Amino acid sequence: MAKTTGVASRLAEALAVVLGTEGIPLRLRAWDGSEAGPKDAPVLEFRSKRALRRILWSPGQLGLSRAYVAGDVDAPGDVFASFAALSSAGKFAVPGPFPPLTAKEIWTLAKTAVRVGAIGPNPAPPPEESKIHRHGRRHSQSRDAAAISHHYDVGNDFYALVLGPSMVYSCAVWNDTADEPDRPNSLEAAQEAKIDLVCRKLGLHPGMRVLDVGCGWGSFALHAAQRYGVDVVGVTLSNEQAGLARKRVADAGLTDRVEIRVQDYRDVDDGPFDAISSIGMSEHVGREQISHYVSQLHGLLRPGGRLLNHAISWNAGPTGPDPDSFISRYVFPDGEMLSLAEMIGALESGGLEVLDVEALRRHYAVTLRAWVRNLEQHWDEAVSATSPGRARIWRLYMAASALGFEDGLTGVNQVLVQCPGGTEPPLRRHEWI
């Protein structure tokens, strides 16, 4: 039986200080076997004194994130319940960067560390932490390439375990059925539905030339070429993605229809294209570069050509990049989420006409839960394919992201725009989608 007194009660006090709340809705389990907190609450496990040292040296989200990635802290049960309880408490419940601790709060935290014997030097960050933010000009081509490599070049085998056979790393489109995600092959069907929806919105038909910006492992390019008879140029900055995409294209016998390049979208100069898809790519562009992104893609479109921009949006008010957040340090270095209003404003200011906007927020929550389920079901294989820390990063970020979509802090939207000139679409939406 677990102790009801001991280190855990001290940890509960310390974590309450970090979060800026009177109590935490978690059951804390400490390295000495003691427990504290509501008995029926989700469990957060502190496996070593090093966990508290990490929080003391980096109070807030960064310290907790490092402790989790390193395995010093764990959520051994329902990861969604544990992270939901943590994010609902105190400062974590406030959108945007984690507010700094006051001198008094840091002093209280230090005294707790002394009492439980956790004082010591600052532990080295887990090796999976990105150092990209310390080098080069933000959103230069070289720095963007390094950021993309950090996230995507972690092993195609790992991504195959998480994403499933579809190899699509963006929001799927689900039927409005409660048990749909639990059905066999439902994730693959939902991803195919999303890709086909993009093809229909772009009005693809045989003979068209299409650019896929941020083509990933080539799933959209393959579908568009096979089902709609178009020629596709796919560009990515990830060498590992490009390698597998080219193999998939060759295996499908489509090398004469699909070209996969390792190329920055800013260097594409062989337009015009009849249509452009950008699915889950513009989050990497950055607020300062978004107008150039729109201008570049506009310049590559034929008159009357369409661009489909599928992107995550930040719905919780104005905020800038936080270089010390978990996402920036471990997941998407230099990534930025714009609001839907900002994205539409940039597209319209760039001379493109908005034809359609579709919000898919709830769909992404379901998609992320499906990915987490895949990861947990193949945990040992995922660890072998990358590292324990990398697998823990993906579990944390996907679970936390699902909660963000469910709470409405983040959204995801498909914005369809058209270059002036050319043939007008039919008057009613249902006639051309």
Tab-separated table of C-alpha atoms in Angstrom:
chain	number	residue	atom	x	y	z
A	1	MET	CA	0.000	0.000	0.000
A	2	ALA	CA	1.322	3.459	-0.900
A	3	LYS	CA	2.281	5.848	1.848
A	4	THR	CA	-0.056	8.783	2.383
A	5	THR	CA	2.680	10.987	3.780
A	6	GLY	CA	6.229	11.642	2.628
A	7	VAL	CA	7.747	13.187	-0.474
A	8	ALA	CA	4.466	13.247	-2.414
A	9	SER	CA	2.832	15.785	-0.097
A	10	ARG	CA	5.834	18.078	-0.512
A	11	LEU	CA	5.698	17.628	-4.268
A	12	ALA	CA	2.024	18.549	-4.282
A	13	GLU	CA	2.876	21.794	-2.516
A	14	ALA	CA	5.716	22.512	-4.956
A	15	LEU	CA	3.626	21.781	-8.038
A	16	ALA	CA	0.852	24.008	-6.725
A	17	VAL	CA	3.431	26.814	-6.467
A	18	VAL	CA	4.608	26.217	-10.047
A	19	LEU	CA	1.048	26.216	-11.355
A	20	GLY	CA	-0.092	29.148	-9.224
A	21	THR	CA	-3.058	27.260	-7.803
A	22	GLU	CA	-4.247	26.251	-4.331
A	23	GLY	CA	-4.491	22.567	-5.167
A	24	ILE	CA	-3.938	20.301	-8.128
A	25	PRO	CA	-6.529	17.850	-9.519
A	26	LEU	CA	-3.955	15.041	-9.716
A	27	ARG	CA	-2.848	12.083	-7.657
A	28	LEU	CA	0.909	12.531	-7.216
A	29	ARG	CA	3.099	9.467	-6.772
A	30	ALA	CA	6.681	10.053	-5.597
A	31	TRP	CA	9.906	8.080	-5.918
A	32	ASP	CA	9.674	6.973	-2.246
A	33	GLY	CA	6.311	5.283	-2.828
A	34	SER	CA	4.251	8.004	-1.163
A	35	GLU	CA	1.116	9.454	-2.755
A	36	ALA	CA	-0.875	12.641	-2.288
A	37	GLY	CA	-3.969	14.174	-3.830
A	38	PRO	CA	-7.492	12.982	-4.638
A	39	LYS	CA	-7.634	9.175	-4.730
A	40	ASP	CA	-9.795	9.019	-7.852
A	41	ALA	CA	-7.780	11.636	-9.785
A	42	PRO	CA	-5.452	10.914	-12.734
A	43	VAL	CA	-1.928	9.974	-11.683
A	44	LEU	CA	1.262	11.954	-12.254
A	45	GLU	CA	4.346	10.045	-11.194
A	46	PHE	CA	7.634	11.676	-10.083
A	47	ARG	CA	10.164	8.907	-10.598
A	48	SER	CA	13.304	10.650	-9.320
A	49	LYS	CA	14.601	13.681	-7.474
A	50	ARG	CA	15.929	14.916	-10.801
A	51	ALA	CA	12.352	15.757	-11.822
A	52	LEU	CA	12.052	18.388	-9.104
A	53	ARG	CA	15.512	19.721	-9.930
A	54	ARG	CA	14.443	20.256	-13.529
A	55	ILE	CA	11.383	22.198	-12.381
A	56	LEU	CA	13.464	24.258	-9.943
A	57	TRP	CA	15.982	25.259	-12.615
A	58	SER	CA	13.330	25.864	-15.292
A	59	PRO	CA	10.060	26.656	-13.485
A	60	GLY	CA	6.935	26.213	-15.549
A	61	GLN	CA	6.233	24.358	-18.758
A	62	LEU	CA	9.856	23.876	-19.843
A	63	GLY	CA	10.965	22.167	-16.623
A	64	LEU	CA	7.951	19.877	-16.544
A	65	SER	CA	8.404	19.081	-20.234
A	66	ARG	CA	12.054	18.202	-19.780
A	67	ALA	CA	11.188	15.978	-16.834
A	68	TYR	CA	8.568	14.126	-18.860
A	69	VAL	CA	10.745	13.708	-21.965
A	70	ALA	CA	13.625	12.423	-19.808
A	71	GLY	CA	11.353	9.926	-18.056
A	72	ASP	CA	11.712	11.612	-14.660
A	73	VAL	CA	7.947	12.279	-14.701
A	74	ASP	CA	5.323	9.979	-16.165
A	75	ALA	CA	1.572	9.769	-16.710
A	76	PRO	CA	1.155	5.992	-16.375
A	77	GLY	CA	-2.596	5.811	-16.902
A	78	ASP	CA	-4.886	7.758	-19.203
A	79	VAL	CA	-2.533	10.328	-20.692
A	80	PHE	CA	-5.434	12.535	-21.806
A	81	ALA	CA	-6.929	12.641	-18.319
A	82	SER	CA	-3.580	13.444	-16.686
A	83	PHE	CA	-2.692	16.242	-19.084
A	84	ALA	CA	-6.219	17.647	-19.008
A	85	ALA	CA	-6.049	17.873	-15.213
A	86	LEU	CA	-2.616	19.481	-15.345
A	87	SER	CA	-3.554	21.985	-18.039
A	88	SER	CA	-6.746	22.968	-16.221
A	89	ALA	CA	-4.859	24.138	-13.143
A	90	GLY	CA	-3.542	27.619	-12.472
A	91	LYS	CA	-1.078	29.131	-14.914
A	92	PHE	CA	-1.328	26.260	-17.410
A	93	ALA	CA	-4.981	27.187	-17.884
A	94	VAL	CA	-3.979	30.608	-19.249
A	95	PRO	CA	-3.433	30.632	-23.050
A	96	GLY	CA	-0.069	31.837	-24.275
A	97	PRO	CA	3.432	31.737	-22.733
A	98	PHE	CA	3.731	30.419	-19.178
A	99	PRO	CA	3.932	33.411	-16.792
A	100	PRO	CA	7.257	33.647	-14.913
A	101	LEU	CA	7.400	32.694	-11.248
A	102	THR	CA	7.911	35.407	-8.678
A	103	ALA	CA	10.970	35.459	-6.400
A	104	LYS	CA	8.767	34.289	-3.518
A	105	GLU	CA	7.441	31.348	-5.535
A	106	ILE	CA	10.958	30.317	-6.566
A	107	TRP	CA	12.103	30.529	-2.933
A	108	THR	CA	9.219	28.293	-1.843
A	109	LEU	CA	10.114	25.823	-4.581
A	110	ALA	CA	13.772	25.819	-3.499
A	111	LYS	CA	12.869	25.138	0.126
A	112	THR	CA	10.779	22.166	-0.984
A	113	ALA	CA	13.711	20.815	-2.968
A	114	VAL	CA	15.961	21.101	0.088
A	115	ARG	CA	13.450	19.252	2.281
A	116	VAL	CA	13.199	16.283	-0.075
A	117	GLY	CA	16.915	16.182	-0.893
A	118	ALA	CA	16.530	17.269	-4.514
A	119	ILE	CA	18.988	20.180	-4.553
A	120	GLY	CA	21.720	19.815	-7.135
A	121	PRO	CA	23.106	21.135	-10.429
A	122	ASN	CA	20.869	21.781	-13.402
A	123	PRO	CA	20.405	18.439	-15.245
A	124	ALA	CA	21.337	18.460	-18.910
A	125	PRO	CA	18.317	18.780	-21.215
A	126	PRO	CA	17.220	15.559	-22.930
A	127	PRO	CA	19.168	15.071	-26.171
A	128	GLU	CA	15.957	15.399	-28.224
A	129	GLU	CA	15.724	19.111	-27.385
A	130	SER	CA	16.217	21.370	-30.386
A	131	LYS	CA	19.098	23.859	-30.458
A	132	ILE	CA	17.851	25.459	-33.663
A	133	HIS	CA	16.560	28.622	-31.989
A	134	ARG	CA	20.132	29.566	-31.126
A	135	HIS	CA	21.470	29.537	-34.669
A	136	GLY	CA	20.853	31.680	-37.720
A	137	ARG	CA	18.157	34.123	-38.785
A	138	ARG	CA	14.624	33.005	-38.039
A	139	HIS	CA	12.944	31.541	-41.162
A	140	SER	CA	16.036	31.784	-43.301
A	141	GLN	CA	16.134	28.869	-45.726
A	142	SER	CA	18.929	27.109	-43.847
A	143	ARG	CA	17.230	27.488	-40.466
A	144	ASP	CA	13.868	26.351	-41.856
A	145	ALA	CA	15.566	23.277	-43.338
A	146	ALA	CA	17.083	22.467	-39.939
A	147	ALA	CA	13.722	22.923	-38.210
A	148	ILE	CA	11.975	20.628	-40.679
A	149	SER	CA	14.703	18.014	-40.317
A	150	HIS	CA	14.363	18.118	-36.518
A	151	HIS	CA	10.697	17.176	-36.720
A	152	TYR	CA	10.351	15.030	-39.830
A	153	ASP	CA	13.691	13.244	-40.154
A	154	VAL	CA	13.142	11.061	-37.088
A	155	GLY	CA	12.561	7.861	-39.015
A	156	ASN	CA	9.935	6.824	-41.535
A	157	ASP	CA	9.350	3.598	-39.589
A	158	PHE	CA	8.364	5.641	-36.536
A	159	TYR	CA	5.895	7.725	-38.506
A	160	ALA	CA	4.418	4.605	-40.107
A	161	LEU	CA	3.617	3.250	-36.630
A	162	VAL	CA	1.928	6.496	-35.593
A	163	LEU	CA	0.161	7.499	-38.803
A	164	GLY	CA	-0.770	4.086	-40.152
A	165	PRO	CA	-0.753	3.012	-43.810
A	166	SER	CA	-2.087	6.354	-45.084
A	167	MET	CA	1.154	8.147	-44.098
A	168	VAL	CA	-0.785	11.406	-43.862
A	169	TYR	CA	0.351	13.788	-41.135
A	170	SER	CA	-2.529	16.265	-41.019
A	171	CYS	CA	-6.153	16.399	-39.937
A	172	ALA	CA	-8.378	13.651	-41.324
A	173	VAL	CA	-12.051	14.144	-42.204
A	174	TRP	CA	-14.394	11.849	-40.275
A	175	ASN	CA	-18.019	10.875	-40.599
A	176	ASP	CA	-20.301	12.202	-37.878
A	177	THR	CA	-20.410	8.836	-36.085
A	178	ALA	CA	-19.345	8.383	-32.475
A	179	ASP	CA	-17.712	4.969	-32.935
A	180	GLU	CA	-16.089	5.752	-36.285
A	181	PRO	CA	-12.487	6.093	-34.985
A	182	ASP	CA	-12.647	2.627	-33.401
A	183	ARG	CA	-13.563	0.794	-36.587
A	184	PRO	CA	-10.829	-1.099	-38.471
A	185	ASN	CA	-9.070	1.048	-41.093
A	186	SER	CA	-11.204	4.057	-40.136
A	187	LEU	CA	-8.167	6.362	-39.849
A	188	GLU	CA	-7.023	5.407	-43.343
A	189	ALA	CA	-10.519	5.987	-44.727
A	190	ALA	CA	-10.755	9.363	-42.990
A	191	GLN	CA	-7.399	10.459	-44.384
A	192	GLU	CA	-8.397	9.372	-47.884
A	193	ALA	CA	-11.625	11.362	-47.467
A	194	LYS	CA	-9.591	14.459	-46.546
A	195	ILE	CA	-7.251	14.099	-49.516
A	196	ASP	CA	-10.134	13.564	-51.895
A	197	LEU	CA	-11.932	16.588	-50.458
A	198	VAL	CA	-8.865	18.715	-51.270
A	199	CYS	CA	-8.766	17.323	-54.810
A	200	ARG	CA	-12.427	18.181	-55.363
A	201	LYS	CA	-12.068	21.666	-53.927
A	202	LEU	CA	-9.150	22.295	-56.271
A	203	GLY	CA	-11.283	21.108	-59.185
A	204	LEU	CA	-8.681	18.629	-60.403
A	205	HIS	CA	-9.153	16.915	-63.762
A	206	PRO	CA	-6.881	15.103	-66.254
A	207	GLY	CA	-4.152	17.181	-67.837
A	208	MET	CA	-3.764	19.660	-64.984
A	209	ARG	CA	-0.381	20.420	-63.433
A	210	VAL	CA	-0.440	20.586	-59.626
A	211	LEU	CA	2.073	21.752	-57.008
A	212	ASP	CA	1.954	20.122	-53.555
A	213	VAL	CA	3.808	22.352	-51.091
A	214	GLY	CA	5.071	20.361	-48.129
A	215	CYS	CA	4.254	17.064	-49.820
A	216	GLY	CA	5.247	14.823	-46.910
A	217	TRP	CA	5.454	11.167	-47.892
A	218	GLY	CA	3.598	11.780	-51.145
A	219	SER	CA	0.078	10.647	-50.196
A	220	PHE	CA	-1.754	13.592	-51.765
A	221	ALA	CA	0.401	13.464	-54.910
A	222	LEU	CA	-0.267	9.752	-55.356
A	223	HIS	CA	-4.020	10.115	-54.838
A	224	ALA	CA	-4.291	13.108	-57.182
A	225	ALA	CA	-2.312	11.401	-59.943
A	226	GLN	CA	-4.091	8.032	-59.601
A	227	ARG	CA	-7.669	9.249	-59.149
A	228	TYR	CA	-7.714	12.529	-61.077
A	229	GLY	CA	-5.139	12.026	-63.811
A	230	VAL	CA	-3.054	15.105	-62.976
A	231	ASP	CA	0.704	15.664	-63.017
A	232	VAL	CA	2.092	16.595	-59.581
A	233	VAL	CA	5.259	18.276	-58.362
A	234	GLY	CA	5.714	17.692	-54.639
A	235	VAL	CA	8.273	19.666	-52.620
A	236	THR	CA	9.550	19.006	-49.106
A	237	LEU	CA	12.594	19.982	-47.054
A	238	SER	CA	12.806	16.533	-45.461
A	239	ASN	CA	15.220	14.116	-47.088
A	240	GLU	CA	13.642	11.136	-45.352
A	241	GLN	CA	10.160	12.104	-46.509
A	242	ALA	CA	11.357	12.591	-50.071
A	243	GLY	CA	13.127	9.233	-50.117
A	244	LEU	CA	10.036	7.296	-49.083
A	245	ALA	CA	7.733	9.394	-51.269
A	246	ARG	CA	9.842	8.622	-54.332
A	247	LYS	CA	9.763	4.914	-53.514
A	248	ARG	CA	5.977	4.995	-53.149
A	249	VAL	CA	5.690	6.815	-56.482
A	250	ALA	CA	7.922	4.263	-58.188
A	251	ASP	CA	6.044	1.334	-56.634
A	252	ALA	CA	2.797	2.822	-57.968
A	253	GLY	CA	4.264	3.166	-61.466
A	254	LEU	CA	3.760	6.926	-61.488
A	255	THR	CA	7.258	8.296	-62.007
A	256	ASP	CA	6.107	9.892	-65.250
A	257	ARG	CA	3.280	11.722	-63.451
A	258	VAL	CA	4.707	12.601	-60.023
A	259	GLU	CA	7.982	14.356	-59.260
A	260	ILE	CA	9.194	14.642	-55.655
A	261	ARG	CA	11.799	17.297	-54.891
A	262	VAL	CA	13.806	18.318	-51.828
A	263	GLN	CA	13.224	22.003	-52.403
A	264	ASP	CA	12.175	25.127	-50.509
A	265	TYR	CA	8.870	26.501	-51.777
A	266	ARG	CA	10.650	29.833	-52.233
A	267	ASP	CA	12.868	28.242	-54.891
A	268	VAL	CA	10.111	26.774	-57.058
A	269	ASP	CA	10.377	28.670	-60.353
A	270	ASP	CA	8.872	26.399	-62.984
A	271	GLY	CA	5.248	27.494	-62.836
A	272	PRO	CA	2.611	28.063	-63.814
A	273	PHE	CA	0.491	25.442	-62.069
A	274	ASP	CA	-3.218	24.905	-62.472
A	275	ALA	CA	-3.657	24.252	-58.753
A	276	ILE	CA	-1.621	24.265	-55.531
A	277	SER	CA	-2.221	22.287	-52.354
A	278	SER	CA	-0.613	23.307	-49.073
A	279	ILE	CA	-1.709	20.841	-46.399
A	280	GLY	CA	-0.250	21.418	-42.941
A	281	MET	CA	2.746	23.338	-44.252
A	282	SER	CA	2.072	27.045	-43.671
A	283	GLU	CA	2.467	26.651	-39.878
A	284	HIS	CA	6.201	26.468	-40.615
A	285	VAL	CA	6.247	29.717	-42.620
A	286	GLY	CA	5.987	32.235	-39.780
A	287	ARG	CA	4.077	35.463	-39.393
A	288	GLU	CA	6.886	37.605	-40.851
A	289	GLN	CA	7.075	35.451	-43.988
A	290	ILE	CA	3.388	34.799	-44.623
A	291	SER	CA	2.969	37.633	-47.127
A	292	HIS	CA	5.978	36.353	-49.098
A	293	TYR	CA	4.519	32.837	-48.965
A	294	VAL	CA	1.243	34.081	-50.463
A	295	SER	CA	3.043	36.154	-53.091
A	296	GLN	CA	5.229	33.221	-54.122
A	297	LEU	CA	2.316	30.810	-54.511
A	298	HIS	CA	0.188	33.440	-56.252
A	299	GLY	CA	2.980	33.912	-58.772
A	300	LEU	CA	3.055	30.189	-59.501
A	301	LEU	CA	-0.684	29.932	-60.280
A	302	ARG	CA	-2.294	30.290	-63.676
A	303	PRO	CA	-5.133	32.833	-63.952
A	304	GLY	CA	-8.162	31.124	-62.450
A	305	GLY	CA	-5.990	28.550	-60.643
A	306	ARG	CA	-6.891	27.561	-57.098
A	307	LEU	CA	-4.846	27.277	-53.895
A	308	LEU	CA	-6.053	25.173	-50.957
A	309	ASN	CA	-4.372	26.219	-47.699
A	310	HIS	CA	-4.995	23.726	-44.883
A	311	ALA	CA	-3.546	25.084	-41.627
A	312	ILE	CA	-3.840	24.999	-37.849
A	313	SER	CA	-5.018	28.277	-36.329
A	314	TRP	CA	-4.550	29.815	-32.897
A	315	ASN	CA	-7.921	30.830	-31.477
A	316	ALA	CA	-6.955	32.173	-28.053
A	317	GLY	CA	-5.990	35.747	-28.873
A	318	PRO	CA	-2.797	37.461	-30.058
A	319	THR	CA	0.430	35.727	-29.136
A	320	GLY	CA	3.968	35.518	-30.432
A	321	PRO	CA	6.449	32.643	-30.594
A	322	ASP	CA	7.607	31.359	-27.208
A	323	PRO	CA	11.114	29.896	-27.654
A	324	ASP	CA	10.933	28.164	-24.256
A	325	SER	CA	7.653	26.343	-24.797
A	326	PHE	CA	7.564	22.564	-25.100
A	327	ILE	CA	6.412	22.824	-28.721
A	328	SER	CA	9.259	25.174	-29.692
A	329	ARG	CA	11.962	23.209	-27.879
A	330	TYR	CA	10.942	19.690	-28.780
A	331	VAL	CA	8.367	19.526	-31.550
A	332	PHE	CA	8.143	22.367	-34.090
A	333	PRO	CA	11.098	24.762	-33.782
A	334	ASP	CA	10.150	28.178	-35.189
A	335	GLY	CA	6.583	27.055	-35.871
A	336	GLU	CA	3.851	29.704	-35.629
A	337	MET	CA	0.081	29.407	-35.681
A	338	LEU	CA	-1.778	32.349	-37.188
A	339	SER	CA	-5.398	33.085	-36.508
A	340	LEU	CA	-7.895	32.333	-39.257
A	341	ALA	CA	-8.416	36.081	-39.673
A	342	GLU	CA	-4.676	36.621	-40.194
A	343	MET	CA	-4.489	33.835	-42.758
A	344	ILE	CA	-7.472	35.043	-44.740
A	345	GLY	CA	-6.173	38.599	-44.526
A	346	ALA	CA	-2.811	37.553	-45.935
A	347	LEU	CA	-4.396	35.606	-48.786
A	348	GLU	CA	-6.720	38.449	-49.731
A	349	SER	CA	-3.984	41.073	-49.388
A	350	GLY	CA	-1.909	38.938	-51.752
A	351	GLY	CA	-4.529	39.327	-54.469
A	352	LEU	CA	-6.294	35.974	-54.096
A	353	GLU	CA	-10.075	35.640	-53.874
A	354	VAL	CA	-11.552	33.512	-51.085
A	355	LEU	CA	-13.971	30.907	-52.459
A	356	ASP	CA	-14.556	28.734	-49.420
A	357	VAL	CA	-13.592	28.275	-45.751
A	358	GLU	CA	-14.204	25.030	-43.848
A	359	ALA	CA	-13.413	24.537	-40.150
A	360	LEU	CA	-12.237	21.054	-39.152
A	361	ARG	CA	-11.343	21.604	-35.474
A	362	ARG	CA	-13.260	18.637	-34.069
A	363	HIS	CA	-11.919	16.378	-36.813
A	364	TYR	CA	-8.345	17.057	-35.714
A	365	ALA	CA	-9.087	16.121	-32.098
A	366	VAL	CA	-10.368	12.735	-33.298
A	367	THR	CA	-7.349	12.314	-35.589
A	368	LEU	CA	-4.869	13.029	-32.800
A	369	ARG	CA	-6.539	10.572	-30.459
A	370	ALA	CA	-6.235	7.932	-33.177
A	371	TRP	CA	-2.502	8.697	-33.546
A	372	VAL	CA	-1.955	8.471	-29.782
A	373	ARG	CA	-3.738	5.114	-29.768
A	374	ASN	CA	-1.443	3.895	-32.568
A	375	LEU	CA	1.628	5.059	-30.685
A	376	GLU	CA	0.613	3.448	-27.405
A	377	GLN	CA	-0.320	0.169	-29.117
A	378	HIS	CA	3.113	0.041	-30.799
A	379	TRP	CA	5.098	1.636	-27.971
A	380	ASP	CA	8.061	-0.761	-27.857
A	381	GLU	CA	8.439	-0.660	-31.637
A	382	ALA	CA	8.238	3.158	-31.624
A	383	VAL	CA	10.947	3.389	-28.953
A	384	SER	CA	13.159	1.019	-30.945
A	385	ALA	CA	12.601	3.060	-34.111
A	386	THR	CA	13.690	6.337	-32.483
A	387	SER	CA	14.386	6.757	-28.765
A	388	PRO	CA	12.383	6.639	-25.525
A	389	GLY	CA	12.522	10.437	-25.339
A	390	ARG	CA	11.266	10.927	-28.881
A	391	ALA	CA	8.342	8.568	-28.324
A	392	ARG	CA	7.453	10.420	-25.111
A	393	ILE	CA	7.604	13.768	-26.948
A	394	TRP	CA	5.094	12.566	-29.531
A	395	ARG	CA	2.789	11.127	-26.864
A	396	LEU	CA	2.798	14.397	-24.933
A	397	TYR	CA	2.446	16.725	-27.900
A	398	MET	CA	-0.294	14.753	-29.638
A	399	ALA	CA	-2.329	14.268	-26.468
A	400	ALA	CA	-1.962	17.921	-25.457
A	401	SER	CA	-2.821	19.025	-29.001
A	402	ALA	CA	-5.986	16.913	-28.986
A	403	LEU	CA	-7.069	18.637	-25.774
A	404	GLY	CA	-6.314	22.035	-27.336
A	405	PHE	CA	-8.592	21.286	-30.277
A	406	GLU	CA	-11.317	19.953	-28.011
A	407	ASP	CA	-11.154	23.088	-25.855
A	408	GLY	CA	-11.187	25.396	-28.877
A	409	LEU	CA	-7.787	26.963	-28.173
A	410	THR	CA	-6.675	25.796	-31.593
A	411	GLY	CA	-8.532	25.148	-34.816
A	412	VAL	CA	-7.742	23.896	-38.282
A	413	ASN	CA	-9.184	25.370	-41.439
A	414	GLN	CA	-9.182	24.750	-45.161
A	415	VAL	CA	-9.193	28.066	-47.019
A	416	LEU	CA	-9.749	27.800	-50.763
A	417	VAL	CA	-8.708	30.776	-52.863
A	418	GLN	CA	-8.524	31.513	-56.579
A	419	CYS	CA	-6.170	33.552	-58.704
A	420	PRO	CA	-8.040	36.289	-60.645
A	421	GLY	CA	-8.840	35.556	-64.262
A	422	GLY	CA	-9.714	32.323	-65.968
A	423	THR	CA	-12.958	30.423	-65.632
A	424	GLU	CA	-15.265	31.291	-62.757
A	425	PRO	CA	-16.502	28.429	-60.556
A	426	PRO	CA	-20.237	27.572	-60.505
A	427	LEU	CA	-22.374	29.888	-58.382
A	428	ARG	CA	-23.257	27.337	-55.700
A	429	ARG	CA	-20.679	25.586	-53.514
A	430	HIS	CA	-22.249	22.136	-53.773
A	431	GLU	CA	-21.934	22.260	-57.559
A	432	TRP	CA	-18.121	22.422	-57.514
A	433	ILE	CA	-17.165	20.402	-54.436
